[in-house]
PDB file of C-alpha atoms in Angstrom:
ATOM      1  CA  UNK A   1      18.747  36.845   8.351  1.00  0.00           C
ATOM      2  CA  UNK A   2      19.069  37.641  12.032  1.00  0.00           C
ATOM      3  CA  UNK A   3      18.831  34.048  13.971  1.00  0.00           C
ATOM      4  CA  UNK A   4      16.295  35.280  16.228  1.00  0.00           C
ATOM      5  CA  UNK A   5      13.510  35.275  13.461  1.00  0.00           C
ATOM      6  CA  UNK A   6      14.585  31.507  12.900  1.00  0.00           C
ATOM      7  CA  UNK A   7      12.101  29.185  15.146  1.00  0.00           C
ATOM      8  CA  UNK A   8      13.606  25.902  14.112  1.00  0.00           C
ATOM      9  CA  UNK A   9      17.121  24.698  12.638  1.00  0.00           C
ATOM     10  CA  UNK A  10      18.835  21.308  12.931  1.00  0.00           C
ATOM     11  CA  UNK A  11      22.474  21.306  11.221  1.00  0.00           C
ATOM     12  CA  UNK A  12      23.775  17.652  11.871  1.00  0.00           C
ATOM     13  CA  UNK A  13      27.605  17.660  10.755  1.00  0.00           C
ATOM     14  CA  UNK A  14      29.020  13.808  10.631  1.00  0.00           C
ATOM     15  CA  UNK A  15      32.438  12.728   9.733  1.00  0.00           C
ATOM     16  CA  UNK A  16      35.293  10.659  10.651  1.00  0.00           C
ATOM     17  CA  UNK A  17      38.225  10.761  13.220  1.00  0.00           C
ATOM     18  CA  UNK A  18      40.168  14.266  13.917  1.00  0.00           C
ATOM     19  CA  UNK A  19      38.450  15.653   9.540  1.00  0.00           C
ATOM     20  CA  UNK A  20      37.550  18.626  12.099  1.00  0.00           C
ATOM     21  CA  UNK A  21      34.042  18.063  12.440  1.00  0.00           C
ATOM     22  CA  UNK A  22      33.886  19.374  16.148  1.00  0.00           C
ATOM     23  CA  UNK A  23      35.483  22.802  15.640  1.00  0.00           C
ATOM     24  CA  UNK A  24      33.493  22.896  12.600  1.00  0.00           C
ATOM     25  CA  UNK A  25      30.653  22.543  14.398  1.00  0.00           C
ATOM     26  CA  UNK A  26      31.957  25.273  17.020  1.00  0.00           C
ATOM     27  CA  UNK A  27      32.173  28.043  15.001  1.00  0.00           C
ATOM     28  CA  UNK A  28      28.711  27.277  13.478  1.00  0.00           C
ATOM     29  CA  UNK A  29      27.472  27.497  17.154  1.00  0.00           C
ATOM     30  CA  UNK A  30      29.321  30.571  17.993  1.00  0.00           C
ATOM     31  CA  UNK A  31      28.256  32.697  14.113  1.00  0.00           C
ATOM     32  CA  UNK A  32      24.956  31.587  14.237  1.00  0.00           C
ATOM     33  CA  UNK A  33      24.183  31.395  18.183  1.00  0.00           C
ATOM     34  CA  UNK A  34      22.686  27.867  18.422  1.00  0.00           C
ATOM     35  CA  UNK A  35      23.156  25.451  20.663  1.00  0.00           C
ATOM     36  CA  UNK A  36      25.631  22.684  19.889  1.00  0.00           C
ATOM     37  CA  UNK A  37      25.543  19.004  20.616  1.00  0.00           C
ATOM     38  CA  UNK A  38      28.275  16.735  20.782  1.00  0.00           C
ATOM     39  CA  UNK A  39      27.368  13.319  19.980  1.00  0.00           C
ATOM     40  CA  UNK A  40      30.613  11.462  20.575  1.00  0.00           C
ATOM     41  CA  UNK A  41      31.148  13.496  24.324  1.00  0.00           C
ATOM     42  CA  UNK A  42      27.722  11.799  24.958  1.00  0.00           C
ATOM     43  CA  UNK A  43      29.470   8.306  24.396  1.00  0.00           C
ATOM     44  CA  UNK A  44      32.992   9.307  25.895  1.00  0.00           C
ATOM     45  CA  UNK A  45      31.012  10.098  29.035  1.00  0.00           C
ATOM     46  CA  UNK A  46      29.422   7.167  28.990  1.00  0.00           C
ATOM     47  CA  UNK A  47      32.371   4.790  28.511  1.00  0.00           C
ATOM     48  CA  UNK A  48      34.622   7.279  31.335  1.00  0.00           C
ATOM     49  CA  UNK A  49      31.460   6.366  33.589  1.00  0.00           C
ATOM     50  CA  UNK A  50      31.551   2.865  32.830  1.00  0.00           C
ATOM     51  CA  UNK A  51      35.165   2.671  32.702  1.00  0.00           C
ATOM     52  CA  UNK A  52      35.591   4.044  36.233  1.00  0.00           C
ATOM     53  CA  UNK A  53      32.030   2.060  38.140  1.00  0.00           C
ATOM     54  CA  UNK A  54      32.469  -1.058  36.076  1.00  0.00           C
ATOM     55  CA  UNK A  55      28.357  -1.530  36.646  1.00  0.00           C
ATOM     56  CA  UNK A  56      27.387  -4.881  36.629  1.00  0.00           C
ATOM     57  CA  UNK A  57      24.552  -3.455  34.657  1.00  0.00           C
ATOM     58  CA  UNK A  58      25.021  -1.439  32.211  1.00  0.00           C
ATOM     59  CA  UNK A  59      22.279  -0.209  30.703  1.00  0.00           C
ATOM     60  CA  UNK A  60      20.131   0.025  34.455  1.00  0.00           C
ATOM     61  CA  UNK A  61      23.299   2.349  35.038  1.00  0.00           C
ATOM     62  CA  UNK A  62      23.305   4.577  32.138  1.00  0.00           C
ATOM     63  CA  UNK A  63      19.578   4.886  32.259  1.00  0.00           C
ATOM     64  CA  UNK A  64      20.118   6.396  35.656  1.00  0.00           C
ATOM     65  CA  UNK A  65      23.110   8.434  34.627  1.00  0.00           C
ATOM     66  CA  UNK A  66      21.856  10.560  31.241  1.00  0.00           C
ATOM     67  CA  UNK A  67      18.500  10.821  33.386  1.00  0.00           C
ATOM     68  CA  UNK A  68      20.252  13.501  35.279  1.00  0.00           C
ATOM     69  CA  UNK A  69      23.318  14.449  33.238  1.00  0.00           C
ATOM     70  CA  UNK A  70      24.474  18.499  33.257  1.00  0.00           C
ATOM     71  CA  UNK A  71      25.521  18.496  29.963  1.00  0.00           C
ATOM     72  CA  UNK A  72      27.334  21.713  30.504  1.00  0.00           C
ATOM     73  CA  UNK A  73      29.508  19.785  33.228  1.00  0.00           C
ATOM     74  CA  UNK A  74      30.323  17.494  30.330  1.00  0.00           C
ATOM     75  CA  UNK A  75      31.757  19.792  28.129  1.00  0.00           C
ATOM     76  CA  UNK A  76      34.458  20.595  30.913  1.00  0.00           C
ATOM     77  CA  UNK A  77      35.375  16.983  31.536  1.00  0.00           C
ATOM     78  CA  UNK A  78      38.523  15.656  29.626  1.00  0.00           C
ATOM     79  CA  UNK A  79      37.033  12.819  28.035  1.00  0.00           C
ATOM     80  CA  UNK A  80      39.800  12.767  25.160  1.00  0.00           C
ATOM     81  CA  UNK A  81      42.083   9.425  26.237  1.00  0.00           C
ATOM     82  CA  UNK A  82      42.800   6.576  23.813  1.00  0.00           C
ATOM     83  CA  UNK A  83      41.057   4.396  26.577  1.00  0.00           C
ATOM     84  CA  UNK A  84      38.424   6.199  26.777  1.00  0.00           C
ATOM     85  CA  UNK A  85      37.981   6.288  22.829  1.00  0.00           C
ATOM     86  CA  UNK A  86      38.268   2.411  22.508  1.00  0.00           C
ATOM     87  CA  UNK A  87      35.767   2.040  25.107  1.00  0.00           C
ATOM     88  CA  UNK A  88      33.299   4.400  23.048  1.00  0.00           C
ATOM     89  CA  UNK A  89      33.551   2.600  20.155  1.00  0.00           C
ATOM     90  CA  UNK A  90      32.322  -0.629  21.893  1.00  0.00           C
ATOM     91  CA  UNK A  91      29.696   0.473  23.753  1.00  0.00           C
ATOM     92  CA  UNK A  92      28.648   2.236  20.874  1.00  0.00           C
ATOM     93  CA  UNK A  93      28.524  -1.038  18.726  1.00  0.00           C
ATOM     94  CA  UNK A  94      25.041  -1.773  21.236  1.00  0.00           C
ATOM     95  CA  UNK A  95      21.773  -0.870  20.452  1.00  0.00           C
ATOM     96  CA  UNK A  96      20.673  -0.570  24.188  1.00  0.00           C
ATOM     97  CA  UNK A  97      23.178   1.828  25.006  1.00  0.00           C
ATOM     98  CA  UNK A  98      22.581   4.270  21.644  1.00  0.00           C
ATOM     99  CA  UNK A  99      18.964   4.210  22.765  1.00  0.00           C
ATOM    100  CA  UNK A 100      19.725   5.870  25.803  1.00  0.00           C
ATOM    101  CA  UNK A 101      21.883   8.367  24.038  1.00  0.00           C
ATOM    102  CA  UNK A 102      19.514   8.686  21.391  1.00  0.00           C
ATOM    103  CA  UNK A 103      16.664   9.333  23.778  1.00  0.00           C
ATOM    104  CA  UNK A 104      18.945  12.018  25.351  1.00  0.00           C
ATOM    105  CA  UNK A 105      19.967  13.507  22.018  1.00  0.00           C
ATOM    106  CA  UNK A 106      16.007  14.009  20.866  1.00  0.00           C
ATOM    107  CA  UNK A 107      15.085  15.507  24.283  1.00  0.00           C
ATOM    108  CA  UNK A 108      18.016  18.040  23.543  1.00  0.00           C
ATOM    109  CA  UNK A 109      17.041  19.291  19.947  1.00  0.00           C
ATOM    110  CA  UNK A 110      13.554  19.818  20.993  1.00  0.00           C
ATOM    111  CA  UNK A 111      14.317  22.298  23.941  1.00  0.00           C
ATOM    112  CA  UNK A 112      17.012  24.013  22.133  1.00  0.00           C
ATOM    113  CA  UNK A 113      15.082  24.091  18.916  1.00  0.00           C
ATOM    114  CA  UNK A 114      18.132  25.985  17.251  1.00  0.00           C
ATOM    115  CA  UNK A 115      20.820  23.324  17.292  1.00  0.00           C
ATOM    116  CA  UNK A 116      24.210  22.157  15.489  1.00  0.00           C
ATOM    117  CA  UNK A 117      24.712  18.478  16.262  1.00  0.00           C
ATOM    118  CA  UNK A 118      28.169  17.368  15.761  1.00  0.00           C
ATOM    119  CA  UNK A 119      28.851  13.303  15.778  1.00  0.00           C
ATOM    120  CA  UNK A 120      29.052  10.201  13.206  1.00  0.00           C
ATOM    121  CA  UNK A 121      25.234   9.342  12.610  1.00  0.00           C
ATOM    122  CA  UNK A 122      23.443  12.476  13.467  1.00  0.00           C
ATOM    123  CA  UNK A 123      21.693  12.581  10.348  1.00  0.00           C
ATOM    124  CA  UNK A 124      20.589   9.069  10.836  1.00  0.00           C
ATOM    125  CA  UNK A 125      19.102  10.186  13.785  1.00  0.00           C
ATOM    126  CA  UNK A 126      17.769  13.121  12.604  1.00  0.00           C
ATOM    127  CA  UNK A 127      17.013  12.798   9.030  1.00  0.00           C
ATOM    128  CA  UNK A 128      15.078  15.690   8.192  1.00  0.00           C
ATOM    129  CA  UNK A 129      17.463  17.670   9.723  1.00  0.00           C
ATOM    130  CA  UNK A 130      17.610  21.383   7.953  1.00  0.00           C
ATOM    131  CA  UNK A 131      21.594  20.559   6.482  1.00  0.00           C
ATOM    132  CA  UNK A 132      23.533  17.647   6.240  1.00  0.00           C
ATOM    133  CA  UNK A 133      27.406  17.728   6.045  1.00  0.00           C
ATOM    134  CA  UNK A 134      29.450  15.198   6.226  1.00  0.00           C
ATOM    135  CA  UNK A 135      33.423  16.101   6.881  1.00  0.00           C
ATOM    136  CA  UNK A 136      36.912  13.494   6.209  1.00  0.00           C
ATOM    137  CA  UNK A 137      40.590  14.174   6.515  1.00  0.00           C
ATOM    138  CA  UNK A 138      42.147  12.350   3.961  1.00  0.00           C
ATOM    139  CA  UNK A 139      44.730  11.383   3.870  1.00  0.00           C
ATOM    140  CA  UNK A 140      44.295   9.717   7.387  1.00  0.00           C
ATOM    141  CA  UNK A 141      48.366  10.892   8.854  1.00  0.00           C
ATOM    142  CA  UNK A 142      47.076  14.803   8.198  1.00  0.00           C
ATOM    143  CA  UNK A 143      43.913  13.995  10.480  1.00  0.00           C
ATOM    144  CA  UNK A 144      46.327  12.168  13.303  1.00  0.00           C
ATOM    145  CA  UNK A 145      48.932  15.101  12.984  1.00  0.00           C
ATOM    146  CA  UNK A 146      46.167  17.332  13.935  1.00  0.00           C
ATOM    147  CA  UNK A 147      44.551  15.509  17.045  1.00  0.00           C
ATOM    148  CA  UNK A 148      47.659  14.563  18.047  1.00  0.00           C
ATOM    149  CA  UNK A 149      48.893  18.270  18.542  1.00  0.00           C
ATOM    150  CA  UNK A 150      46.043  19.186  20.205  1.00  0.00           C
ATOM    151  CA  UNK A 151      46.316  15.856  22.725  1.00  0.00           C
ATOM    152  CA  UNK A 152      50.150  16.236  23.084  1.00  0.00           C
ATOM    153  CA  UNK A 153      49.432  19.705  25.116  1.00  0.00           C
ATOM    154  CA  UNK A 154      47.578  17.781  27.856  1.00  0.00           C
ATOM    155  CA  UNK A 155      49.664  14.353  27.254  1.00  0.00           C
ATOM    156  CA  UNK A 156      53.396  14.740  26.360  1.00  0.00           C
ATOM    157  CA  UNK A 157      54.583  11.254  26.158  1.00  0.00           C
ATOM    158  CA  UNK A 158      51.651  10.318  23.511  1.00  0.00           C
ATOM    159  CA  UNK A 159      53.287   9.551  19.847  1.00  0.00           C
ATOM    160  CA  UNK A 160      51.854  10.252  16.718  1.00  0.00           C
ATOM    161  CA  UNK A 161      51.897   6.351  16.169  1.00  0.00           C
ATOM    162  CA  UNK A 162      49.637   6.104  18.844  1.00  0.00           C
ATOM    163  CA  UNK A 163      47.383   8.101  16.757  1.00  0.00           C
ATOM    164  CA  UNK A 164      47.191   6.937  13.343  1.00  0.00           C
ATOM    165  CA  UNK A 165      46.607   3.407  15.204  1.00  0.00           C
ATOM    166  CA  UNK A 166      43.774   4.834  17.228  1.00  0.00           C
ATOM    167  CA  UNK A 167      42.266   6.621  14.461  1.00  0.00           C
ATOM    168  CA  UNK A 168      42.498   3.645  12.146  1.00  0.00           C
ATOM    169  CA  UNK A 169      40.569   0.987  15.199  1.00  0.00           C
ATOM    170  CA  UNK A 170      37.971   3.569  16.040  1.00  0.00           C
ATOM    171  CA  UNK A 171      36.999   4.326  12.377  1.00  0.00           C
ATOM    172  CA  UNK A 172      37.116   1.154  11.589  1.00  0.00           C
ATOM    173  CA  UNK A 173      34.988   0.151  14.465  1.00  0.00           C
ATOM    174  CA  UNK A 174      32.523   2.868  13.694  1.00  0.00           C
ATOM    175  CA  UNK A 175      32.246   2.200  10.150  1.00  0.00           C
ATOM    176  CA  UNK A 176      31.592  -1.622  10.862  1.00  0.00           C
ATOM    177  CA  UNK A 177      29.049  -1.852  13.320  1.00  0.00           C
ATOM    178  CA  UNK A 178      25.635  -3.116  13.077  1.00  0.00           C
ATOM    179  CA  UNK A 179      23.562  -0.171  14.247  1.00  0.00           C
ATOM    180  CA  UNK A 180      23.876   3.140  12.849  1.00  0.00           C
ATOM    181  CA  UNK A 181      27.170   2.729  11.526  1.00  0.00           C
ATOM    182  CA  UNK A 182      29.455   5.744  10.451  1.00  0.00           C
ATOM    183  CA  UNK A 183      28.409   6.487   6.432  1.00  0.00           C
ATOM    184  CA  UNK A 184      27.444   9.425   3.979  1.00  0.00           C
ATOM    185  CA  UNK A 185      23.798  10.075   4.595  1.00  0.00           C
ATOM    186  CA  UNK A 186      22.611  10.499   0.642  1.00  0.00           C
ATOM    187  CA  UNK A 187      21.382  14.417   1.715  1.00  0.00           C
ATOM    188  CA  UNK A 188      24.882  15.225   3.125  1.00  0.00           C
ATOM    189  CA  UNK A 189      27.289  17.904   1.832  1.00  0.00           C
ATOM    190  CA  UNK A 190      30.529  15.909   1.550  1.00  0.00           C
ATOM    191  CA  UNK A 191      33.784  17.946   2.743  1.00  0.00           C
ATOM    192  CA  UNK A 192      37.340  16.743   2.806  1.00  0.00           C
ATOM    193  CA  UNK A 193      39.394  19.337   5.200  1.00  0.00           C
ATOM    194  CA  UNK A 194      42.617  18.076   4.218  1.00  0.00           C
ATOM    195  CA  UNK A 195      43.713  21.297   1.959  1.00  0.00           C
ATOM    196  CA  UNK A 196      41.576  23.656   4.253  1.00  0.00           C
ATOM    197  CA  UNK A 197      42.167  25.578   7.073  1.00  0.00           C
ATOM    198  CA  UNK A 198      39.201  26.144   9.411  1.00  0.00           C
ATOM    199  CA  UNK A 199      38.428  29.895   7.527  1.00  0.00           C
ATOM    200  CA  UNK A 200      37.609  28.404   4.528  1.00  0.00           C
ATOM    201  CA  UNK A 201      35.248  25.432   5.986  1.00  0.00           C
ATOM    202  CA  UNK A 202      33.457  27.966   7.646  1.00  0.00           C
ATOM    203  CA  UNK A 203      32.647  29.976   4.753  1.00  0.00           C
ATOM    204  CA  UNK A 204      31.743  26.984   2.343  1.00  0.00           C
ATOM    205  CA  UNK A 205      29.301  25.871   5.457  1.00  0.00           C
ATOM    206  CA  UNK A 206      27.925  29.276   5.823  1.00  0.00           C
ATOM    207  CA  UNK A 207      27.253  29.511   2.326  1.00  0.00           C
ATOM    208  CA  UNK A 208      25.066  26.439   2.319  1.00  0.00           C
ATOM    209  CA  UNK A 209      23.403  27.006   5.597  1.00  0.00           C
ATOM    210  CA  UNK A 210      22.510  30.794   4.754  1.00  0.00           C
ATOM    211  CA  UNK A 211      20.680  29.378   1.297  1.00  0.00           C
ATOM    212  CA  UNK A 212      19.066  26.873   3.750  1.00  0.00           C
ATOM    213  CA  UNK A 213      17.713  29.505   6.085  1.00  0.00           C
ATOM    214  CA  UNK A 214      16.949  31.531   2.651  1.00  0.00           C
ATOM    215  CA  UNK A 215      14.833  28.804   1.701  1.00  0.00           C
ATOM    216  CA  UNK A 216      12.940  27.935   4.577  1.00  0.00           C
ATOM    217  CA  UNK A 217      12.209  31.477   5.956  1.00  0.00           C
ATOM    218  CA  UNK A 218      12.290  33.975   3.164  1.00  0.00           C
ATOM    219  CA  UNK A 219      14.787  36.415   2.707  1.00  0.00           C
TER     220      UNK A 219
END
């Protein structure tokens, strides 16, 4: 089915740390020509922002800050630093803050209408979302190895050590917090990209998301 006759889609794809989630989520953009969201750049901005102002009020600041945000400007920014990842994981531990996001996020999927959203609770958000997935790396040394050779090209002197560790924090942070904490959503399609290269998640994705569209729109 060509996407054009498709009026509405949500694909939410959640997962852990480097399991490949945001290429994943990538290539479903680029096949299927929807728009694609990424959750966690939405907090890495945030925390750079914060990082950087040090507001004395937080959440007066990043109300004023996603009011006007070009989220296409984002996606250029290198928002990809171990400080920048610890600070993400705090600020997303508060309610206030993933409000602000959240109301951001929902403003997003309604203009685009065709959408993959890519992040750790997207399908908390968005529950009736079209297709759930939900994507690990396991065992959590293949998942580091990865990020870290894609880091190591912009930051030399970072060690796989420095990995694992931040890998290990920020999941653990995420999977611990109070609001919307990082877990299966019972609908999700769980995927562990471990033994896969990125060919073969694409196709098992497709295959879901094409009986999805099947279902929803006719053939």
């Amino acid at each position: 089915m060509k996407s054009k006759k498709i009026k509405n889609f949500i694909c939410a794809i959640d997962g852990s740390s480097a399991s490949g989630k945001t290429t994943a989520a990538k290539l479903i953009g680029k096949k299927y020509k929807w728009s694609i969201l990424y959750s966690g750049l939405l907090f890495r901005y945030a925390a750079k922002n914060i990082l950087q102002k040090n507001p004395k009020n937080k959440i007066k600041f990043l109300n004023n800050l996603f009011s006007k945000v070009n989220y296409l400007k984002l996606l250029k920014m290198n928002l990809h630093t171990p400080e920048i990842s610890i600070c993400a994981s705090q600020i997303a531990k508060q309610k206030k803050i993933r409000l602000i996001i959240k109301k951001f996020q929902k403003k997003y999927v309604k203009r685009k209408k065709l959408v993959v959203l890519e992040g750790r609770d997207m399908s908390q958000i968005f529950p009736n979302a079209d297709v759930k997935f939900f994507i690990v790396c396991n065992p959590i040394k293949t998942a580091a190895k990865r990020r870290w050779l894609q880091i190591k090209k912009k930051n030399k002197k970072i060690s796989l050590n420095e990995i694992i560790k931040d890998l290990k924090k920020r999941d653990f942070m995420d999977r611990n917090r109070t609001h919307s904490p990082l877990a299966r959503h019972v609908d999700s399609v769980y995927i562990n990209t471990a033994k896969l290269n990125i060919k073969d998640v694409l196709t098992k994705m497709s295959l879901i998301i094409d009986r999805k569209i099947e279902n929803k729109y006719g053939s």
